[in-house]
Short mmCIF file of C-alpha atoms in Angstrom, two decimals:
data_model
loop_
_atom_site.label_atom_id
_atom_site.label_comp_id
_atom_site.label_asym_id
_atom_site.label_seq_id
_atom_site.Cartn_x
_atom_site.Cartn_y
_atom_site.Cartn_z
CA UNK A 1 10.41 -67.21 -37.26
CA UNK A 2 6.90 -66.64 -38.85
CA UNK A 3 5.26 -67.22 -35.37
CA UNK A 4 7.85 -64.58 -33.64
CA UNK A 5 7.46 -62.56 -36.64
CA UNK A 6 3.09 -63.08 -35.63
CA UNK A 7 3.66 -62.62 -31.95
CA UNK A 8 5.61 -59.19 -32.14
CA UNK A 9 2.77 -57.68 -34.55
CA UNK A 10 0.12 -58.36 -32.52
CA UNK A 11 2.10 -56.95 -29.75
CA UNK A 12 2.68 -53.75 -31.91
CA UNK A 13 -1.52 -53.61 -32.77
CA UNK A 14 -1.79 -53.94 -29.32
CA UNK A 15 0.43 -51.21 -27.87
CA UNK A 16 -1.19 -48.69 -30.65
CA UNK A 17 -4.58 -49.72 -29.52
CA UNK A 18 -3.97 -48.58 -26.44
CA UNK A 19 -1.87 -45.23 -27.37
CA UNK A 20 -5.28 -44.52 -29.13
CA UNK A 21 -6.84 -45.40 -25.90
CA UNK A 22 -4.47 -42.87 -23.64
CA UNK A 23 -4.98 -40.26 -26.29
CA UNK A 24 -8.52 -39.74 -25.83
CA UNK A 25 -8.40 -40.14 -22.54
CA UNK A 26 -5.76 -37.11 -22.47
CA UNK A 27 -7.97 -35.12 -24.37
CA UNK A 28 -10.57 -35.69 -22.31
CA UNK A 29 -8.41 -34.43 -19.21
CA UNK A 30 -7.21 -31.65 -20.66
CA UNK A 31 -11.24 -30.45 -21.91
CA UNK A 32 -11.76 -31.34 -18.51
CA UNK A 33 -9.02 -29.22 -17.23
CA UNK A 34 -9.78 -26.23 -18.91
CA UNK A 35 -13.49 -26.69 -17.94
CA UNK A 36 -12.51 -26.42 -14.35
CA UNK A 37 -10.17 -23.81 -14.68
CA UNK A 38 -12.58 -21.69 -16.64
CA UNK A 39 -15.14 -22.82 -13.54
CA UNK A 40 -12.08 -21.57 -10.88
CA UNK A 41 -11.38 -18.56 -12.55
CA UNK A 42 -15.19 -17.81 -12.48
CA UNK A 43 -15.33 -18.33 -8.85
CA UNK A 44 -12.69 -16.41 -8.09
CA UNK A 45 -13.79 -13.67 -9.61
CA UNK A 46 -17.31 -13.86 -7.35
CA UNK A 47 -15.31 -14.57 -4.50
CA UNK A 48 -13.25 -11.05 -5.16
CA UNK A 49 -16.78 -9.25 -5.99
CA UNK A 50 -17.97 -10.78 -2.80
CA UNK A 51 -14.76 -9.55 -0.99
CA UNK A 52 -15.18 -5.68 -2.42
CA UNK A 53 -18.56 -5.62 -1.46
CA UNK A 54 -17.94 -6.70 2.11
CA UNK A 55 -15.36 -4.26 2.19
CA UNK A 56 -17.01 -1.65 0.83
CA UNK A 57 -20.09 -2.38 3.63
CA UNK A 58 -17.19 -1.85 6.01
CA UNK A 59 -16.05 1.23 4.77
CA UNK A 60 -19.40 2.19 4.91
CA UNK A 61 -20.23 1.40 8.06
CA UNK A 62 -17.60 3.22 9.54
CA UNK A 63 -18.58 6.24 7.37
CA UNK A 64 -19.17 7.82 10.97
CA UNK A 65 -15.97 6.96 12.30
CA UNK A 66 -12.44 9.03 12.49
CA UNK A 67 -8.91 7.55 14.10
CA UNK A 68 -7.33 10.26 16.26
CA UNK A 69 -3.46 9.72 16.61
CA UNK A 70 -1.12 11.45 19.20
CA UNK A 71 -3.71 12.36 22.45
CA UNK A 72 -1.86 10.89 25.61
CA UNK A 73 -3.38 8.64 27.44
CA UNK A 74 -4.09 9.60 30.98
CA UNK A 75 -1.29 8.22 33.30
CA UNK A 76 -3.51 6.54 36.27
CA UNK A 77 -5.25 4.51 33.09
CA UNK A 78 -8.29 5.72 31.59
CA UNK A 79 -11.91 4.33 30.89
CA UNK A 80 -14.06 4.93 27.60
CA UNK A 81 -15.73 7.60 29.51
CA UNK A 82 -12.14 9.45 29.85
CA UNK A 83 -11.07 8.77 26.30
CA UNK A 84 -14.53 10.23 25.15
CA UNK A 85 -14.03 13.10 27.25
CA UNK A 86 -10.61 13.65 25.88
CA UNK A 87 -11.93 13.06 22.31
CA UNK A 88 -14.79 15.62 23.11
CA UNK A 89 -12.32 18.47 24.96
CA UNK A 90 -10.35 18.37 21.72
CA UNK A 91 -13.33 18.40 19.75
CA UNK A 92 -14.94 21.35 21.25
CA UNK A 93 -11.92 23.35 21.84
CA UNK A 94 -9.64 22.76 19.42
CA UNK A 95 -11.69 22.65 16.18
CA UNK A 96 -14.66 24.88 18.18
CA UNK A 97 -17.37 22.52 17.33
CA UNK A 98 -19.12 22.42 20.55
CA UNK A 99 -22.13 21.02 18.63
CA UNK A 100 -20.70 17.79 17.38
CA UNK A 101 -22.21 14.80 19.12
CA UNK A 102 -19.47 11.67 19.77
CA UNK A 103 -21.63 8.81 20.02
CA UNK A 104 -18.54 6.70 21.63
CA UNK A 105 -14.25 6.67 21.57
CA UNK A 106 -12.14 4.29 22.42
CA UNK A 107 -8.21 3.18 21.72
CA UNK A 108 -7.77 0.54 20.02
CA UNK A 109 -4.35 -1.52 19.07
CA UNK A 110 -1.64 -2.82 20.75
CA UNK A 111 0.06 -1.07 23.59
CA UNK A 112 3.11 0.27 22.72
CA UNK A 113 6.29 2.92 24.30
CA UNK A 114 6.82 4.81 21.13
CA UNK A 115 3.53 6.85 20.90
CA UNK A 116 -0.50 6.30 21.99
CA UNK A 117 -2.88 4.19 20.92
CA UNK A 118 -4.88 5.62 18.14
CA UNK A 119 -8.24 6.33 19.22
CA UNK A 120 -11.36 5.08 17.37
CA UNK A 121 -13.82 8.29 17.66
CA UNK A 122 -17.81 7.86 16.29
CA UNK A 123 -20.15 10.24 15.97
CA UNK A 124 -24.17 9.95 15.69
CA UNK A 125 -24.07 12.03 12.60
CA UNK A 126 -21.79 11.54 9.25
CA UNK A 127 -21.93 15.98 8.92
CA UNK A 128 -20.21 16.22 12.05
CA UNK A 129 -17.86 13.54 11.64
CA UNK A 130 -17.21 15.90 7.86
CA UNK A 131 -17.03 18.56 9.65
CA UNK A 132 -14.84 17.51 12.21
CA UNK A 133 -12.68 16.45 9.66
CA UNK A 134 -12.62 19.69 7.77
CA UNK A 135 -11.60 21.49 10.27
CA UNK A 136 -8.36 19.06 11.69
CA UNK A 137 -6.59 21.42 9.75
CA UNK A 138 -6.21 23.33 13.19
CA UNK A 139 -4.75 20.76 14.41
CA UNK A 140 -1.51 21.23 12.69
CA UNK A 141 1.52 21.25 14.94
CA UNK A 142 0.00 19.76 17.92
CA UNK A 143 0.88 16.20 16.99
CA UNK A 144 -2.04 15.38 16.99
CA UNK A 145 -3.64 13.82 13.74
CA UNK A 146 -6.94 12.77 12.15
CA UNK A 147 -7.44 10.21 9.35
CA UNK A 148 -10.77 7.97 8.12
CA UNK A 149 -11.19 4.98 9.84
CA UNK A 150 -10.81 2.45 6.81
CA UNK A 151 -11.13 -1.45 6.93
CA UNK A 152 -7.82 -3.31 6.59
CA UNK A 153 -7.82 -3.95 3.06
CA UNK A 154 -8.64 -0.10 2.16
CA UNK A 155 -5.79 1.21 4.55
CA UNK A 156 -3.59 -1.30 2.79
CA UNK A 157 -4.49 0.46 -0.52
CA UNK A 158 -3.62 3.89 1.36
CA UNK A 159 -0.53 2.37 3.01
CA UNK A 160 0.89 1.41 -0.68
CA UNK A 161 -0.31 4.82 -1.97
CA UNK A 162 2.14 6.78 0.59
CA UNK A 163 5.45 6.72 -1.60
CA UNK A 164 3.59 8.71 -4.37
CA UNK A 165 1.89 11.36 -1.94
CA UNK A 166 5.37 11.88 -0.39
CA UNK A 167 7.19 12.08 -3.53
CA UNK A 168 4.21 14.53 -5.03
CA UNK A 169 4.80 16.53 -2.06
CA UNK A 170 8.76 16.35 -2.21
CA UNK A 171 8.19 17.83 -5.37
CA UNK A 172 5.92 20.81 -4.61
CA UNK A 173 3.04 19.25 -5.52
CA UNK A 174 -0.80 19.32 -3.13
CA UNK A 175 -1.88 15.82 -2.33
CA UNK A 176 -3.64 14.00 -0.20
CA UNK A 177 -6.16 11.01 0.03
CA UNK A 178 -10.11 11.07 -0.26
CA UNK A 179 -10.98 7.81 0.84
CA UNK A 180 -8.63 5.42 -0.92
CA UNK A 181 -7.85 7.56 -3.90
CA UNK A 182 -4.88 10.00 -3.62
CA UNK A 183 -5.01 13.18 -5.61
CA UNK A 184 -2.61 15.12 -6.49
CA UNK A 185 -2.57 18.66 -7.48
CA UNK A 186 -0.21 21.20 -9.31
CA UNK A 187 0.61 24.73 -7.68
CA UNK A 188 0.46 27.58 -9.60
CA UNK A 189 1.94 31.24 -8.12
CA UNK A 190 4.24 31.54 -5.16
CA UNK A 191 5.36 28.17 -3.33
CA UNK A 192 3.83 28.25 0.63
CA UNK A 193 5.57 27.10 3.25
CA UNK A 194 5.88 22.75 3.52
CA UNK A 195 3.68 21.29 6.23
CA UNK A 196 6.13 19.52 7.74
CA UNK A 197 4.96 17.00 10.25
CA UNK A 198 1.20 16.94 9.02
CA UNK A 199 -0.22 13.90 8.31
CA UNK A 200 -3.07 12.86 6.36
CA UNK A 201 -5.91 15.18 7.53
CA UNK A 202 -6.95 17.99 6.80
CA UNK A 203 -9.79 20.78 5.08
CA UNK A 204 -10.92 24.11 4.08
CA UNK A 205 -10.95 26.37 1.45
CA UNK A 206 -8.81 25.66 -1.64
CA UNK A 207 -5.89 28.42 -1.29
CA UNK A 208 -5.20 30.80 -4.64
CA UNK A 209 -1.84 29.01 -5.71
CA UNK A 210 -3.68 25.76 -6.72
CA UNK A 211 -4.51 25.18 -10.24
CA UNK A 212 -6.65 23.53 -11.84
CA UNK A 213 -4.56 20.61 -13.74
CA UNK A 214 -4.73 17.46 -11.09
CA UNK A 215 -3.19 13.71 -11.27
CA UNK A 216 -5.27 11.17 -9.67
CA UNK A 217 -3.95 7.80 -7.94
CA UNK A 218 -6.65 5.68 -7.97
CA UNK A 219 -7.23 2.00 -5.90
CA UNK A 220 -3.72 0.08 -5.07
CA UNK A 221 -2.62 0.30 -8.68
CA UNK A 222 -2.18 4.04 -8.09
CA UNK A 223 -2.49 4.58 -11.96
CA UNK A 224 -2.19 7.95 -13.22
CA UNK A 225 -4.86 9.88 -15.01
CA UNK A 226 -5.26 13.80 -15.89
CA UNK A 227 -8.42 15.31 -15.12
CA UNK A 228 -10.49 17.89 -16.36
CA UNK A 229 -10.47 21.50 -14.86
CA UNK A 230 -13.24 22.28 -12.37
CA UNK A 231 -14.21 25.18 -10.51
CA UNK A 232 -14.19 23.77 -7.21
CA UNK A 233 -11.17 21.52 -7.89
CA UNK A 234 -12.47 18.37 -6.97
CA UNK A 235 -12.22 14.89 -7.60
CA UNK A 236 -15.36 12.54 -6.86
CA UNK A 237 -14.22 9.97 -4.13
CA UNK A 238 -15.39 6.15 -3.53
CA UNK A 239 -18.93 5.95 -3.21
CA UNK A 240 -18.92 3.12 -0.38
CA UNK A 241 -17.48 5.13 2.50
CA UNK A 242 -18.70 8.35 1.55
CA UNK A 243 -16.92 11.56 2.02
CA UNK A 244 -12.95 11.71 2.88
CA UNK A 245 -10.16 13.19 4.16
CA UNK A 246 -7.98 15.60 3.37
CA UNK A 247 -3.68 15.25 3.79
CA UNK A 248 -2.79 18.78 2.73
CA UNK A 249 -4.33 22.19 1.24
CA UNK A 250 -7.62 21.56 -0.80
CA UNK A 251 -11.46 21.42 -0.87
CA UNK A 252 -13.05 18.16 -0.98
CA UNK A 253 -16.66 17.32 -2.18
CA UNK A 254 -18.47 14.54 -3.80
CA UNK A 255 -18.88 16.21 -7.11
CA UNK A 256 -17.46 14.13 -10.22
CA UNK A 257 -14.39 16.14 -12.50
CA UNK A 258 -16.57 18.29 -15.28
CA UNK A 259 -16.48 16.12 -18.98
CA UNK A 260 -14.79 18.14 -21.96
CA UNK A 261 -17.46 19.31 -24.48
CA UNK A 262 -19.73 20.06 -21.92
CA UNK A 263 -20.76 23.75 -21.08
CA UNK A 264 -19.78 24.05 -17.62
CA UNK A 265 -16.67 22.53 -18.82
CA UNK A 266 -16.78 25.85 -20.96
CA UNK A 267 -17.95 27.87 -18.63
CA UNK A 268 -14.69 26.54 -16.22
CA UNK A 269 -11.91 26.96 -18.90
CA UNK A 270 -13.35 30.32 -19.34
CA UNK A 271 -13.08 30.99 -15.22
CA UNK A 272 -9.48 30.03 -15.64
CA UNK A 273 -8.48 31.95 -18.15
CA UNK A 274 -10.14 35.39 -16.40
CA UNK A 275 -8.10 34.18 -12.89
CA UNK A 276 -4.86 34.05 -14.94
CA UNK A 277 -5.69 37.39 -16.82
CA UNK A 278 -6.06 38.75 -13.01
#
């Protein structure tokens, strides 16, 4: 009995010994563990920096580039020469800037029976491809529209973006996108008449019902943040792409919203309060 008694201890001493054992080696997994996810979670975090940036170099170097939507195509077929000719005709004629220089056009996408291929227009310099773009407002009711050429991933921020800029807009509201941002103004004075069937593009002078109060949806979290009155009624866009365009009635410019305190800040509440004493 004494030697089962012997036996089944040592059995026992052993088993613990090597719980003990398994223990630290556990703890050494899990420090290891957490040492490689802290190491994962680092990378990905380069890996999405690395990602923005070569998005951002896209963006950029399309800076030049605009995506015309609704131009026919010819209906023998049509060469780049054609498409550039078309591009230029509507260019010259249509927003009367005989002086802008198209570098190249060409349609790109898949061919389908519902509408044209969206042509991919570039131009040698980024002031005629802004100016181009503000004036697309005289474009409105041909069908034909004219919207930055993005890379993928900043048209899918746009893309989620479009509920709120229809909804703003459903609700009387000015908005439209500069570069991936959507901003969206109030309107002060007597309603104008909806834009109905005018997609994102657009210019020109900021008309006398906007105020100055204006919501901006920034990146594809579209978060929500007042900012301060200006006098031109602005909103600085993204920096990599440069410029942007305009879905409805506003002036866009690269200046940055006017900090409180400040006294042009004063100097712009003061503005507003003379244009709502006029």
């Amino acid at each position: 009995m004494e030697s089962k008694i012997s036996d089944i201890t040592r059995s026992l001493d052993f088993s613990h010994a090597e719980t003990v054992d398994l223990k630290g080696e556990v703890k050494l997994l899990q420090q290891t563990k957490r040492e490689n996810n802290t190491i994962i979670e680092g990378l990905k975090n380069r890996v999405e920096d690395v990602m923005q940036r070569m998005n951002n170099q896209e963006d950029y170097s399309r800076r030049n580039n605009i995506r015309i939507s609704g131009i026919k195509k010819l209906p023998n077929g049509e060469t780049w020469e054609q498409t550039a000719e078309q591009v230029s005709t509507l260019i010259r004629d249509k927003l009367q800037l005989p002086s802008a220089k198209l570098e190249h056009a060409c349609r790109v996408g898949p061919v389908t029976r519902l509408a044209p291929r969206t042509i991919v227009a570039r131009f040698e310099h980024f002031g005629d491809r802004e100016a181009v773009t503000r004036n697309s407002r005289k474009l409105k009711g041909t069908g034909i529209f004219i919207n930055e050429d993005l890379c993928p991933a900043s048209q899918e921020k746009v893309k989620n973006q479009l509920p709120l800029m229809k909804q703003a807009r459903t609700d009387g509201k000015i908005a439209y996108f500069k570069h991936m941002r959507l901003i969206i103004k109030e309107r002060t004075g007597p309603q104008p008449p909806t834009d109905d069937g005018v997609a994102a593009s657009g210019g020109g002078d900021e008309p006398p019902w906007t105020s100055y109060r204006s919501v901006v949806a920034s990146g594809a979290s579209a978060g929500v943040a007042d900012v301060v009155p200006s006098t031109t009624h602005d909103v600085a866009g993204g920096a990599s792409a440069g410029g942007g365009v305009v879905a409805g009635d506003g002036e866009v410019t690269n200046e940055a919203p006017v900090e409180r305190g400040t006294s042009q800040h004063r100097l712009c509440r003061k503005d507003l309060r003379d244009r709502k004493k006029k």
